[in-house]
Steps between C-alpha positions, in 0.01 A plus 500: 500500500650741751368848570614769261606831638797560275542613141429157364473529125399244244659456158511811287565341163333586172441189295519528124322230304578421138340237279675243291352221299542291190266270320592252232342194345666189364313292248689186403432194291692175442871558585499870410516801734508876464821667388688637795477165676775250457311273264388769253149515351262774387520862620333826404669835439358847440244608759458147624755539778448486876170608645532706821713782629779572742499839667789594723407673827511878463477795730210504751179657365496764771739755650531648847491878477773533764825307529615318813580767760826545683517484878284754680290559189159383381380381162167590345258212444357571153534227236444569130368231268729528199248344261156640590334255261595225749281660766227265617244777472364451147418808299241514225568447128677834485580778738278723295203294613531665839260782570708810555423728788385854440834638615549780747801690380602574858853587591594563139445137409338373183348160431721237340406170336361257754724226644501164324556298816471523876208579728315834476391699808141374464625141516681559828208689655273208410741234627530667840144630542611864499291642215229655717751670729704629206196647321360663814821679603530854367824665391615828645746665739341329802502151350722237657869499402729207430872569541729276292863459608752396234869556436658724235312714248262426218515809275185393310289403801238774454453457125486121523247519782283740300513270195393199708209681660387673181510184291327262740227717647175326412678252270357151453724194511387285204609179672301550820226730373557722804507878479745707698381757748521862395850615593505869589754716318817624663471858621704775344702731717209555741315225690128503435185295551463227239870450428786315667809672634832338412823619656856372468751590772839385624547328835496837679195636318694715256507505122869437446460144383752216527671352196279290270495120499367287217397213729342712771320705236315183402417444865368855527275451198361179651432675829333810357285299260378249759400772748312670215332172405370415848438847646448728199395794722796474739754781491854370451838610633811331361790529745833417333783390729850608402605136467377150582689489830282413797598826671389717207181301447420540872543878467259497209248303706531748786423788267212311341346431843524872586244568225239295692402288200261206519786269405875499440591225252838331474553268202849393596681279745830360617605186680460531875790646701579506870444878544171517311300559819654850522283590199175368649391839631528638147310210348208521744141568406343795679144569604418637155775356279558144386843373393519228234810309388569224250591155629733449202519295181750231599272244658526381858710727722430814707592850382505844659305732528218247446609325822455817707209430739294811424532467124231331292709234324361436152547164328408387149250291308430378150170650378287328235137512392223319321199653329467868418299807590234432762583127503873538560648290780845564644739242643828543687779267604836558668755653264786251510771760573313726740702587809400349836657363813590543864698805609841449653489817710143626543310349795151365448243781530209437735246495222684213327554300817172302505621141473324287242328801349787723386812301588643174630776539759682196367522668161576865578556688826548845341319732261344312209498644147268596327167648604292544183558462126395585145605411146877481449570228243633675185335228290164630631634853519369852460528758224751778580608801294865607502708689245817582694643150488214335315328567169146553625265225615659207680385220730629491856471281804691459822387575853548865401167476322331340800651754742357794308160330465482460877633852563238643266233289674595675822452825306152390392421402857599845624308672221176313561500442876721488808844357430633205700873538417681233703570138406357397838159617386503242222506217754178415688551430868553129433201375698324404178617379163556790262304490176462734206173623645641581844844622401423666165768283343482200269738221613727344238481124537742345252857537376839536667827691469732226634498152651536595865229255610269742679272803470784753471552400137198287408138616487379139517643487854327828598385552857135515613483872424610433143842650577801393296835668448496590129152660504434570867130520586410536132409766247264799533126442477397864505641757740343360818818342639680834464240711678392539860141392542303811590169515676227531242227757499257239375440259217376523144261269318337477159123508449289468186129512435523362148332169420801412283713503814868444430480336159538671165573412139832620359450849365208563735464646847406381847345708769424759600709451813563714802767486769351481849692631805460332840511844661433845362769668290694783664375854448746557218371197313678177416670418171459135403723352228344229284726255315474168321722202427385502138698670225170574323298626795404849606251710696276799423210676668297445181434165337595659167786714625874475447620211715837522674693321773602602756199726552414719796165576658447733795267421788360830630577597859259339744375252240545123497437443129700599194348619174395208282729372226506229235766246414589418139731221385610338175711212638312179578563327831457564869630846578547665839407861561632681806393808692776654712537813712783609726433389856206279409475126452464439128226303327520251215236352274519226238344582165433233239556609140352260245620496137288690251335345196709334232649770277799338336627158395868444445631195314843358569709463296391800295681365195600145420656314211447128455598261225241291322369227726650664808322628811502813713309574821315829545361630829255782563485728803227748575521837670270783594556859391763545774701187432355285778478132411156377390419133443438434133369196306528599132433317178787469250511557126746574221424717197618236254352177636709297257813598694419274793270393781457567876465255784302582703302763312406683823687573819782713633760287322500314169740315272512602134605223261623631165375343182742280311362617167461878536736786583451871561425754773175523694350686792421302814200640687378423852146628553293521819184676615460709813210477743326766293557291181759744373752323276869534590777344297874480477717408205835346417677416178601152386712419199510147359807427293635199320844364575766612254675219310864440584755348263770284657818375336791293625843534341802280569838666496845365431582181686810533716685190622700531822654177612233229499212752502310661216356848577216627279350850538123496441333840460125534551346807335145622574338776290155636435393653173653833606763451767724269696327343800705579810448336837347185354556164669675254272519127572750315282499120475759293313409152370723230348425447131337703228161534666410687819308214656546267789699590811732800474863452590534857627266783598571864577295811582591861423357845444530696176691823505409832344586359156254215552779244521642262759794268430546157654810281484448129449791283616541130425766232449297315236524521121169510319200695378285701741162674489450823698144611591441849642165591662456871583225672699447867577217710637278633220627254241392164374754235600746416223746225423791432266712199402845445355734206456877491532781246516806450719 
């Protein structure tokens, strides 16, 4: 393959997949065949038609917020999932199962019902290791600012932003079990400590806004919500360009940079053009300001401004998880339509020029796109609130989402340390292989956005650094890759004098602990922030106090030891507690939380119905008072022993066999004893029923002769004592003679309709007497049969 230094683009087609299928069965005997075939035979009507479905391809299940731009213009990169229920991210049984945040009411917003699909802020902070930074950053006038550049106006930007922040502050996602960080309220007319300032201006900084746009308003909602999710304490400025022309967007970027924000985010792009380098000075990170831009949503192919060499080009991933709460594990692959490629006009920057580590000359001799990445697949998308063009909560993806996540990560980096704003700072010097521990990024190792045959579109072909086009060097693993390493004043460590060490039982405490400093604290003292990876963990200076996380202790000036504190946790597993202080090397400690004593037994299923002689399997699970799993080995019993028996009679699982001579309802009980001989039990309900009799008749209709063939309609009717039996399977056999014995000459199968009937047509050339035997079966009924004779 030759070197790529031009705007080489792969296919940009959206494939729509429909499903078609048909299933039929032909049961033939002697010389007879089903009706509909040339020879005639036996066929069923009613609901006994074809099994299967044919669904014509429809519209795609997602929509780009912005249409294809005209020349000299850019398109936004937000993509809305039209059917949020199709989002991969599974929600709980009902949206109401989510734990609502406390609300903040800031900026005139009021809490709305929680979203039913899409990732919450707490999910994203967990996936990218940003929770500690987000919780430690304080809101106020001096907090870091993120400037968002978009085109046109969103008249409802402020109210939608307030609703998002108010609704999701402290909310718990029922699918992941993760709780969102506290999102500070929006300030009123006056900036103040503890609230976030939001301003909306035009491309010159004024308040005469451009005309509204439905598509760009969706983009604006995505951008504002994602910055709020990742950097809840960041102040936000929305700069609205007069149009989506590159010239107007560049003017908006210039104004945004004049505010000296931590980041200027650009969730838009256009195909490369020969004069794009004239805009490079505008799209250049400064010493205190990062510039982020989306790589696009059209798969392989470079776009501008992402191709600009001093822009952090942000690609896209698919984000999934297993487990929940403290055991959650995140996984990312290349999003199949994330932008990537080799620039046609931008020369290779020095920091990307290390052959074999960040590029291969035979593949690309210019700037490679992208640099880093985050979630962008709308099928694993994020929850966004918009009421200007939308109706409230929606699910969005696109590299717009990823661009704002990275921009807000720069904001977190500035708010909790010294910002490293340039894309060059993301790339180690190339003398060693980059890893997540050295670069602060997690490489993405699978997936592709095209079939180009190399690392620019395929993560499997990644270079030694982990670099690949669609996801760059990977996704954030904390803020370390976005900060300049500062000389530390010293290091922190945990100490404990307790004999229990670092092990506790759920609901109990470990400690007391202290934080030890390698050198004495400054004269003003040192504030140390304690945090934990556990959703049920917390700290307090008293073993009986109110436990919270994060929690702060102050080391007095001149001292090397903090006040003592205890750690309390209710979630079993190995948890990590962290002590951090600005300018000091942090400390971590693993704490083992064992489950508490057995407090509850749950039987599954909780209710079961079985017919006489049938079986059902029950299983028992144990838990402590906090819901942690506890091994259980119960004995099984039923209140009415005549209803059935268990095998085995002890153990976590058993099979109940219903009696064939008794019916009724009984209580299943699983009983176990704790280490202190306390009895714990769980119950379920079982109902043993007898099968209802079913009456079956067969009726022959009028014989019709057409040519040499006789056609006889045969109607099978199935009824119970009270109603017609619909959905029953009827097998009809026709025998020669007056008795239904021997080998049938024709057989057909059908399903009864709502009236309990299914009609077959028997076709033959022969004159004679025939016997028709119908056998019908249906769930909950005893099988039934019926016979009739007829002549042709």
